[in-house]
Short mmCIF file of C-alpha atoms in Angstrom, two decimals:
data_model
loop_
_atom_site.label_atom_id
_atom_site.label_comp_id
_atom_site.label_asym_id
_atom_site.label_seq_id
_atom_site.Cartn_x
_atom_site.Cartn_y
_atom_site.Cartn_z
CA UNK T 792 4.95 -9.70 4.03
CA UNK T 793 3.05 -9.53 7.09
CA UNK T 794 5.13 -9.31 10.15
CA UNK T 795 4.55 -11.19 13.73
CA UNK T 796 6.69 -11.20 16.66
CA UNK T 797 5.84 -14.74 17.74
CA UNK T 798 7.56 -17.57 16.61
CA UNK T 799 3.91 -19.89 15.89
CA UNK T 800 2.11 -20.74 12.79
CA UNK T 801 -1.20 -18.37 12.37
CA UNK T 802 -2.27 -20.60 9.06
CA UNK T 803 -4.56 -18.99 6.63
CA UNK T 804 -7.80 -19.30 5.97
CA UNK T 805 -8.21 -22.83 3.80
CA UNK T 806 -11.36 -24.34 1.95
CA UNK T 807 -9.89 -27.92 2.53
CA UNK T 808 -11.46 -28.38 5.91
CA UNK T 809 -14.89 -27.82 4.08
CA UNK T 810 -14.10 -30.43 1.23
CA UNK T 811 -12.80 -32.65 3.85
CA UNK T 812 -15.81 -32.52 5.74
CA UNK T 813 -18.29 -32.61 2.66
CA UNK T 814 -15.88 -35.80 1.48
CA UNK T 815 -16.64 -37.51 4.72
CA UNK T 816 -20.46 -36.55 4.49
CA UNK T 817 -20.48 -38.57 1.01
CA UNK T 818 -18.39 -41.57 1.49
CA UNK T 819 -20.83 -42.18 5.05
CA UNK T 820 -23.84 -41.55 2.89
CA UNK T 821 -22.11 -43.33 0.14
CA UNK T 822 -22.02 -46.66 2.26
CA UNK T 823 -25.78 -46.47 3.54
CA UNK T 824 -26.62 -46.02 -0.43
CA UNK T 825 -24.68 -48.70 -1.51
CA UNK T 826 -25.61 -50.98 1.72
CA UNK T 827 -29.76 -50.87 1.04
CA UNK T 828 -29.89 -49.85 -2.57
CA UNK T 829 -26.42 -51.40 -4.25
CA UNK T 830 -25.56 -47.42 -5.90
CA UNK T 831 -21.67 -47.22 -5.33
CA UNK T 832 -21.73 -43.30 -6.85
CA UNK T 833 -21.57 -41.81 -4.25
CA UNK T 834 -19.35 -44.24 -2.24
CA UNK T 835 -17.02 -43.02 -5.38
CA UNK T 836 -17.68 -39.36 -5.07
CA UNK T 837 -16.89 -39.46 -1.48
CA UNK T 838 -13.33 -41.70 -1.81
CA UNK T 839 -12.31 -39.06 -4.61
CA UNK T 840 -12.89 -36.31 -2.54
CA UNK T 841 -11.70 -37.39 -0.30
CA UNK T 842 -8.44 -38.24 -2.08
CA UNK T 843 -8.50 -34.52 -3.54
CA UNK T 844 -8.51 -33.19 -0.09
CA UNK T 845 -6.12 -35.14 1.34
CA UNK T 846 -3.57 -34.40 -1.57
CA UNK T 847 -4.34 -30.46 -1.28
CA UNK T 848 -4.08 -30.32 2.01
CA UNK T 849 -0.83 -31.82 3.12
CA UNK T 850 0.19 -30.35 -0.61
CA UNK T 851 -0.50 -26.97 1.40
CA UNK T 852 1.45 -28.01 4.51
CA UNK T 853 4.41 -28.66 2.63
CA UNK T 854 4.41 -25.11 1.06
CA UNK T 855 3.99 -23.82 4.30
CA UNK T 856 7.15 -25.65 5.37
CA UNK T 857 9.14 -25.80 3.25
CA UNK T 858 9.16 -23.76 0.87
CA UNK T 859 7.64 -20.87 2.98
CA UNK T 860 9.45 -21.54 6.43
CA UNK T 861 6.82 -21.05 9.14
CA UNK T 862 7.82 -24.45 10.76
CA UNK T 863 10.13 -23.04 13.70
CA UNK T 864 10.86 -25.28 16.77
CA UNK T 865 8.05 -24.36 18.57
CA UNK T 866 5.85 -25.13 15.66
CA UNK T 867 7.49 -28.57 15.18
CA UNK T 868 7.26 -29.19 18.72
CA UNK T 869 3.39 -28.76 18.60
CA UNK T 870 3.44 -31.17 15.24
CA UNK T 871 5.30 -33.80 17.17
CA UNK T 872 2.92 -33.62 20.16
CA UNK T 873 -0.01 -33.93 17.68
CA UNK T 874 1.35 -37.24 16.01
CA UNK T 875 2.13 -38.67 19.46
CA UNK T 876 -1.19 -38.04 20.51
CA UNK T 877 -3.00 -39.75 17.17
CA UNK T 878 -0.94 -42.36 17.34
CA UNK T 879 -2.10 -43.11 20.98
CA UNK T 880 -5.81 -42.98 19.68
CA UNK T 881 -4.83 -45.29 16.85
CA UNK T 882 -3.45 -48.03 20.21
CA UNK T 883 -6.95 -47.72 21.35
CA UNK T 884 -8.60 -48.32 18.41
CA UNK T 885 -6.52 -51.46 18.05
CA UNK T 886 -7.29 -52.15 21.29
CA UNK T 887 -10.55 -52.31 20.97
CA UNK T 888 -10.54 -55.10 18.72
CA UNK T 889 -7.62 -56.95 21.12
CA UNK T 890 -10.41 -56.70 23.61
CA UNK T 891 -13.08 -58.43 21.66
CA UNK T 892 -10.70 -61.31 20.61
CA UNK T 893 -9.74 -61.75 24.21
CA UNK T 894 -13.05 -61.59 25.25
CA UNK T 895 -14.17 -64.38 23.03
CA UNK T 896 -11.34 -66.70 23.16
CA UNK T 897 -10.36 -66.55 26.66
CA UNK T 898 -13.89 -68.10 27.56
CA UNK T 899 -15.53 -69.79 24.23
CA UNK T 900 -18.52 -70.60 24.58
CA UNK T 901 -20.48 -73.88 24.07
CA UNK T 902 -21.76 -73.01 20.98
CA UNK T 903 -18.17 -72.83 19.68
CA UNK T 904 -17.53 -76.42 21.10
CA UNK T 905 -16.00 -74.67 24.49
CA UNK T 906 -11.83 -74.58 23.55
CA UNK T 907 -10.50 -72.51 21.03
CA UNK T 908 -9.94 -71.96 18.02
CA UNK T 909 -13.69 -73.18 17.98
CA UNK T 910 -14.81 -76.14 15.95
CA UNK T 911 -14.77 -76.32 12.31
CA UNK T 912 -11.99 -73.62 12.42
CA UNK T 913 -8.70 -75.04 10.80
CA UNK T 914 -6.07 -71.66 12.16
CA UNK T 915 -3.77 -71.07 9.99
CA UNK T 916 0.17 -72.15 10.74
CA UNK T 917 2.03 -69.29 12.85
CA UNK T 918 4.98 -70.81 11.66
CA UNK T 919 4.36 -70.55 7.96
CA UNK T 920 3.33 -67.54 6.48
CA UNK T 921 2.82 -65.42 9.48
CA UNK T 922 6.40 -65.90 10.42
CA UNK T 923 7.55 -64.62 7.07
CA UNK T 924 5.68 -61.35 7.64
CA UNK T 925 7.19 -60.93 10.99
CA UNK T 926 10.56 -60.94 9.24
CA UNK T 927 9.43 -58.75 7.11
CA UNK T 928 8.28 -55.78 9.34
CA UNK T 929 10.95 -56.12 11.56
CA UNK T 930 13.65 -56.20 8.67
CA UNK T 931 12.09 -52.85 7.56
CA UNK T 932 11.76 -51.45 11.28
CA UNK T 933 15.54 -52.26 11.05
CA UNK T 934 15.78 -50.45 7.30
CA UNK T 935 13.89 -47.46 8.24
CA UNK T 936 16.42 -46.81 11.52
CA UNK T 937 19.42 -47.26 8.83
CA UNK T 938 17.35 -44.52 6.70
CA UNK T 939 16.89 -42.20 9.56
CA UNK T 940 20.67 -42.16 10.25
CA UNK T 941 21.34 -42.02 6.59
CA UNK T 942 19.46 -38.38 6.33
CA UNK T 943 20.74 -37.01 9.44
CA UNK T 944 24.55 -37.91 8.43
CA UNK T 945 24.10 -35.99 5.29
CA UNK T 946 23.98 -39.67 3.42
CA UNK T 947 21.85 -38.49 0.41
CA UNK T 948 22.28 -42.05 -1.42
CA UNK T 949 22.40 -44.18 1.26
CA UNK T 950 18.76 -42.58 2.60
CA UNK T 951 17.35 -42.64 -0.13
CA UNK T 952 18.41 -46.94 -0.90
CA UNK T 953 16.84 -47.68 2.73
CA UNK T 954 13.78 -45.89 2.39
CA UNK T 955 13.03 -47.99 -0.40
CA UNK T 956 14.20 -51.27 0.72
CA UNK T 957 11.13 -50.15 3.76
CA UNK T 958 8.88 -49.33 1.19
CA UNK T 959 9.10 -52.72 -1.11
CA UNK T 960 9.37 -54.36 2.56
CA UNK T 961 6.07 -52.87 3.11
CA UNK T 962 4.64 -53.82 -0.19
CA UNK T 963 5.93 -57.59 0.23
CA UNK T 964 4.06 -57.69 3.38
CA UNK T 965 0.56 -56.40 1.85
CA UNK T 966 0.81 -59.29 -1.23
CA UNK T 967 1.47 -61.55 1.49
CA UNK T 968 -1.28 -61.44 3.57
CA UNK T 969 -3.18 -60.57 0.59
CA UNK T 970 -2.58 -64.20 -0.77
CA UNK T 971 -3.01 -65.36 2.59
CA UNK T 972 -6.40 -63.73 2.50
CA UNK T 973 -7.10 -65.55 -0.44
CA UNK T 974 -5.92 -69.12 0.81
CA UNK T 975 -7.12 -68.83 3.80
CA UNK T 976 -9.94 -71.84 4.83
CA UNK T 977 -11.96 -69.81 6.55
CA UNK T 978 -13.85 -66.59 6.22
CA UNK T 979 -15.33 -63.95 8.25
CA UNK T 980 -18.76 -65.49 8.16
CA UNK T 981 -16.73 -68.37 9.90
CA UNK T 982 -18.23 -67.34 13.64
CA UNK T 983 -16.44 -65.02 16.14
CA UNK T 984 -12.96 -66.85 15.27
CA UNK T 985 -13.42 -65.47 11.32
CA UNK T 986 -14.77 -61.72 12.73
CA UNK T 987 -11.99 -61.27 15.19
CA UNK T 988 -9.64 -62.48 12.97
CA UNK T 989 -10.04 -60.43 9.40
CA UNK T 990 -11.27 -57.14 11.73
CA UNK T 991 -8.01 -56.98 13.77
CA UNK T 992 -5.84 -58.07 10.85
CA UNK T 993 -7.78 -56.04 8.22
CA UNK T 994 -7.36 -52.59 9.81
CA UNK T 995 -3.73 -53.51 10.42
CA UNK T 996 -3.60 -54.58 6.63
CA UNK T 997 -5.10 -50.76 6.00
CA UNK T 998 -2.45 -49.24 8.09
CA UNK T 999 0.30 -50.96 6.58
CA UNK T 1000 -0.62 -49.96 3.14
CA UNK T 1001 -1.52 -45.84 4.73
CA UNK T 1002 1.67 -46.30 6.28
CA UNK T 1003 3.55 -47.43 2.90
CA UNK T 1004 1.77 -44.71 1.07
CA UNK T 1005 3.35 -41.95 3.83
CA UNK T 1006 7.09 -43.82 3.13
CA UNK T 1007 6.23 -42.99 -0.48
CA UNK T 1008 5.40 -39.69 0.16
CA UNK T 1009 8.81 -38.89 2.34
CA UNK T 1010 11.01 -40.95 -0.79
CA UNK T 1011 9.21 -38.54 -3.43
CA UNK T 1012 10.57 -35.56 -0.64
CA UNK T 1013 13.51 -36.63 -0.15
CA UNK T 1014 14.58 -37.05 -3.77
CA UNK T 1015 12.98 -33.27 -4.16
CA UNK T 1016 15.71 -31.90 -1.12
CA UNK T 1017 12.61 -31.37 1.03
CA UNK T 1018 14.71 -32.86 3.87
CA UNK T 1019 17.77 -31.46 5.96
CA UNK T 1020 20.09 -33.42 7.86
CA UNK T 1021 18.90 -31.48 11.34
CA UNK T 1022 14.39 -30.71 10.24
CA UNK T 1023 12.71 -33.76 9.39
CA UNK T 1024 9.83 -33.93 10.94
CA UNK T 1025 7.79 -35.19 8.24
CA UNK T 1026 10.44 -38.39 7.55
CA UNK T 1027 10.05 -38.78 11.49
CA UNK T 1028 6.70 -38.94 11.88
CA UNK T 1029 6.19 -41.37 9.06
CA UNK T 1030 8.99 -43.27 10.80
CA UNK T 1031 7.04 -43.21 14.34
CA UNK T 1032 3.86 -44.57 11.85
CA UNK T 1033 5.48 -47.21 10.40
CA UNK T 1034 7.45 -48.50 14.16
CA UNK T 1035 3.63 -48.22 15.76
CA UNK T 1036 2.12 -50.62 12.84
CA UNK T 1037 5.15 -52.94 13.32
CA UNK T 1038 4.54 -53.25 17.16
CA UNK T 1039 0.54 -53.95 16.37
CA UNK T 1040 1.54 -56.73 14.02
CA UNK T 1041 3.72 -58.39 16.57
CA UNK T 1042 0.93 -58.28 19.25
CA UNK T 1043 -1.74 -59.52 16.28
CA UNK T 1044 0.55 -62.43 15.40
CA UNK T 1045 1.63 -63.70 19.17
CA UNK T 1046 -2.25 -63.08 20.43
CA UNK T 1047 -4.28 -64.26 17.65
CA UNK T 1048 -1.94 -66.10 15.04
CA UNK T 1049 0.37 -68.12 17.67
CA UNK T 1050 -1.62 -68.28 21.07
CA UNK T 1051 -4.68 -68.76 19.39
CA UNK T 1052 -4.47 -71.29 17.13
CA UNK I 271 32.01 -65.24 -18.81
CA UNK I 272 32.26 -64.82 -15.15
CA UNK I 273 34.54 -62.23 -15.84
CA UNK I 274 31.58 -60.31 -17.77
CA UNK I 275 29.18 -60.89 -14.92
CA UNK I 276 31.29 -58.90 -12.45
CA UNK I 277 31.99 -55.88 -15.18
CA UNK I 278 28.55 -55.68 -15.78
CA UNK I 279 27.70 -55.57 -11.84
CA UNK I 280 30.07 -53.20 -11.59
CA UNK I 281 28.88 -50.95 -14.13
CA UNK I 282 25.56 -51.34 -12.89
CA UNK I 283 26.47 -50.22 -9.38
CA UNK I 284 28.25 -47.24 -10.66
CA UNK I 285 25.50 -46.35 -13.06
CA UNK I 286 22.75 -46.60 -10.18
CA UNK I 287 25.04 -44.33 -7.83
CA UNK I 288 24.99 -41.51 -10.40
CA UNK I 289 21.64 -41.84 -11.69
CA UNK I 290 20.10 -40.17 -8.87
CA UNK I 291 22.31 -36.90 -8.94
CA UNK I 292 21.69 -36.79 -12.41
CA UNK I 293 17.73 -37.32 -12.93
CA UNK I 294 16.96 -34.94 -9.52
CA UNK I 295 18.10 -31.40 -9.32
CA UNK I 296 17.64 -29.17 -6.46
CA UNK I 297 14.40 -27.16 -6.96
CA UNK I 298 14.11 -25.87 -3.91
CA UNK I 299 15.59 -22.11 -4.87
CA UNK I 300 12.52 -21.83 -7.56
CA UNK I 301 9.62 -22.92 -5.05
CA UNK I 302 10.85 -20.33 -2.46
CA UNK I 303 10.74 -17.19 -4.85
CA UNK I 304 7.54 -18.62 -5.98
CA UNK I 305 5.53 -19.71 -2.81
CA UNK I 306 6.96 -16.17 -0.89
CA UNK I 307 6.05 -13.79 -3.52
CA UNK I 308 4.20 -11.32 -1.96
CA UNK I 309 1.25 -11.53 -4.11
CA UNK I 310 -1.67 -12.09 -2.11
CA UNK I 311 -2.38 -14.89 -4.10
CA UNK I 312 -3.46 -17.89 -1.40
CA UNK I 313 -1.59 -20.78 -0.59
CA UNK I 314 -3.91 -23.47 -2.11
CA UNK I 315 -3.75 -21.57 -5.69
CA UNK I 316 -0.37 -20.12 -5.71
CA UNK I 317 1.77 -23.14 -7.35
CA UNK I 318 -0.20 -22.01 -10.44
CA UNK I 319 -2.84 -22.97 -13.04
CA UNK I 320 -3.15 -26.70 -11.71
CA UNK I 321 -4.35 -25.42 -8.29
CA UNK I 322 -6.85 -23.64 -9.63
CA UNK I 323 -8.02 -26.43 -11.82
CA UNK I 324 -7.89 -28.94 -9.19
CA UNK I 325 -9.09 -26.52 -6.63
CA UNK I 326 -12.36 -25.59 -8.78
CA UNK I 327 -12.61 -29.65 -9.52
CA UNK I 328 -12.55 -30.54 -5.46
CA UNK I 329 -15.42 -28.00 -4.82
CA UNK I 330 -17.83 -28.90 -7.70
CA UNK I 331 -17.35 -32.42 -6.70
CA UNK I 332 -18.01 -31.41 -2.98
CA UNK I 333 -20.66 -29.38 -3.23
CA UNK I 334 -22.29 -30.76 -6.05
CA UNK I 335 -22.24 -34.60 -4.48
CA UNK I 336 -23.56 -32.98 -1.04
CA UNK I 337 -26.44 -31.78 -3.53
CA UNK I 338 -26.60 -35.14 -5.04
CA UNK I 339 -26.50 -36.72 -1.21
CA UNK I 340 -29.62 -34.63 -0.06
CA UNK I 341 -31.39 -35.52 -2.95
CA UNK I 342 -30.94 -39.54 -2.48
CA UNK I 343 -31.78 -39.18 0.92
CA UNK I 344 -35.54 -37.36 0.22
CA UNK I 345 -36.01 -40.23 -2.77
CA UNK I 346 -35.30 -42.96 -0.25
CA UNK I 347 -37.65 -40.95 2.80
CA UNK I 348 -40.50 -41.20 0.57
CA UNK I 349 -40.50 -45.29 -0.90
CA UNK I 350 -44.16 -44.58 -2.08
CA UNK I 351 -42.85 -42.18 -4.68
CA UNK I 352 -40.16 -44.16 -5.39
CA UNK I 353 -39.56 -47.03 -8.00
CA UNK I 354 -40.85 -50.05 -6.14
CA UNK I 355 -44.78 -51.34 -7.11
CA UNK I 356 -45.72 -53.04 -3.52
CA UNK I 357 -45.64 -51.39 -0.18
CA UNK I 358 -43.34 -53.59 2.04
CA UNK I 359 -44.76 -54.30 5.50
CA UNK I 360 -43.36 -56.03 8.25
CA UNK I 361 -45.01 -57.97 10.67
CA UNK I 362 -44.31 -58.49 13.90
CA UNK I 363 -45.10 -61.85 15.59
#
């Protein structure tokens, strides 16, 4: 084996950056296909890809882990930095669309009637639904943090009963607002209320169900013995994920669920 | 019948305690002699015949759709050569 006398990761050479690229090339192509001429291939060919990628490539990272050792401190320390730092882009993504709802209902304009929500809009209850998935999330917040003590206290079972009592937390959530998607009176056609609305709360939808899909990932580790009470990382990132998606929800329901309706 | 309610809870608990112990054993010795065998086989193909398959599969699909990609862009640069009978034109007012 090849020896250094550094304690950092020099990671081989990989094709997976190349696929991943490639991947995005066809599912961006894929959407201006099926946009003007209604052809979903390559929409398809790109998501699979995609998919392949993805699964290879963290696939690899786990071999280089675990099961070949080369994350030390140091290196963990950089992985931690790099989560931090994506989730912060992810808060200004969100806020992006924060900005836009602000923007439009702090000062509605006379073609929506001048108040808010604008006329014609029936908002759906905050205390109804909505409520219930604020429960929800911050039961599993609560479940994860039991989880997280669970692994580092050497409490195989216990870990391993909270992660999934997150997980089907998560999952309740998504068929929640997915039904509430379905009720719901309005669509988002319905003006700037419907595109502010099913934007801010569709991405968060998405990152509830990539943050589920992570949880999933760390159960399927953890009942493999990828995990040690004292290196983690991977549980604690996915942990970090799923507290950031939490927070967005609560700011999504008391801005544009309970404020403005 | 209450009686067989709790017995049956009871077994149930015990049975889901144990189950995990027994379906899941610790693999992790096998995966370390295989993944730091000093081979020289890469990362992405040394688990085995899968990577390769799945490997081989990514890259056809990759470079084949970026193939497929160029190929629907020049067929919708050129709409003359294309399927549609009438030339479209837009008028400005």
């Amino acid at each position: 084996m090849a020896h250094q006398s550094h304690a950092y990761h020099m990671v081989k050479p990989s094709p997976w950056p190349l696929t991943g690229a490639l991947s995005a090339l066809l599912m961006t192509s894929g959407l201006a296909m099926w946009f003007h001429f209604y052809s979903t291939t390559l929409l398809m060919l790109g998501l699979l890809t995609n998919t392949l990628t993805m699964y290879q490539w963290w696939r690899d990272v786990m071999r280089e882990s675990t099961y070949q050792g080369h994350h030390t401190p140091p290196v963990q320390k950089g992985l931690r930095y790099g989560m931090i730092l994506f989730i912060t882009s992810e808060v200004f993504f969100f806020a992006g669309f924060f900005w836009a709802f602000y923007h439009s209902s702090l000062a509605p304009t006379p073609q929506l009637g001048g108040h808010w929500p604008p006329t014609g809009i029936t908002p759906l209850n905050p205390l109804e639904v909505p409520l219930l998935n604020t429960s929800v999330l911050l039961a599993s917040g609560v479940s994860i943090t039991w989880a997280h003590h669970s692994l580092m206290e050497n409490n195989r079972n216990q870990m391993i009963q909270a992660l999934l009592i997150t997980i089907l937390l998560g999952l309740y959530f998504t068929l929640l607002q997915a039904s509430e998607y379905f009720e719901s009176p309005f669509t988002i056609s319905d003006g700037i209320y419907g595109s502010t609305f099913f934007v801010a709360t569709g991405f968060h939808g998405l990152h509830v169900i990539i943050g589920s899909t992570f949880l999933t990932i760390c159960l399927i580790r953890q009942l493999m013995f990828h995990f040690t009470s004292k290196h983690h990382f991977g549980f604690e990132a996915a942990a970090w994920y799923w507290h950031f998606v939490d927070v967005v929800w609560l700011f999504l329901y008391v801005s544009i669920y309970w404020w403005g309706s | 019948m209450l009686w067989n309610l709790l017995a049956l809870h009871q077994i149930g608990q015990r049975t889901i305690s144990t189950a995990s112990h027994r379906h899941f054993k610790n693999k992790l010795p096998e995966k370390h002699k295989l993944f730091q065998e000093d081979d020289g086989i890469p990362l992405y193909l040394k688990g085995g015949i899968a990577d390769a398959l799945l490997h081989r599969a990514t890259m056809i699909l990759t470079v084949g759709g970026r193939a497929y990609a160029i190929y629907q862009l020049a067929v919708a640069s050129f709409p003359n050569k294309g399927d549609k009978k009438q030339n479209t034109t837009y008028s400005h007012s």
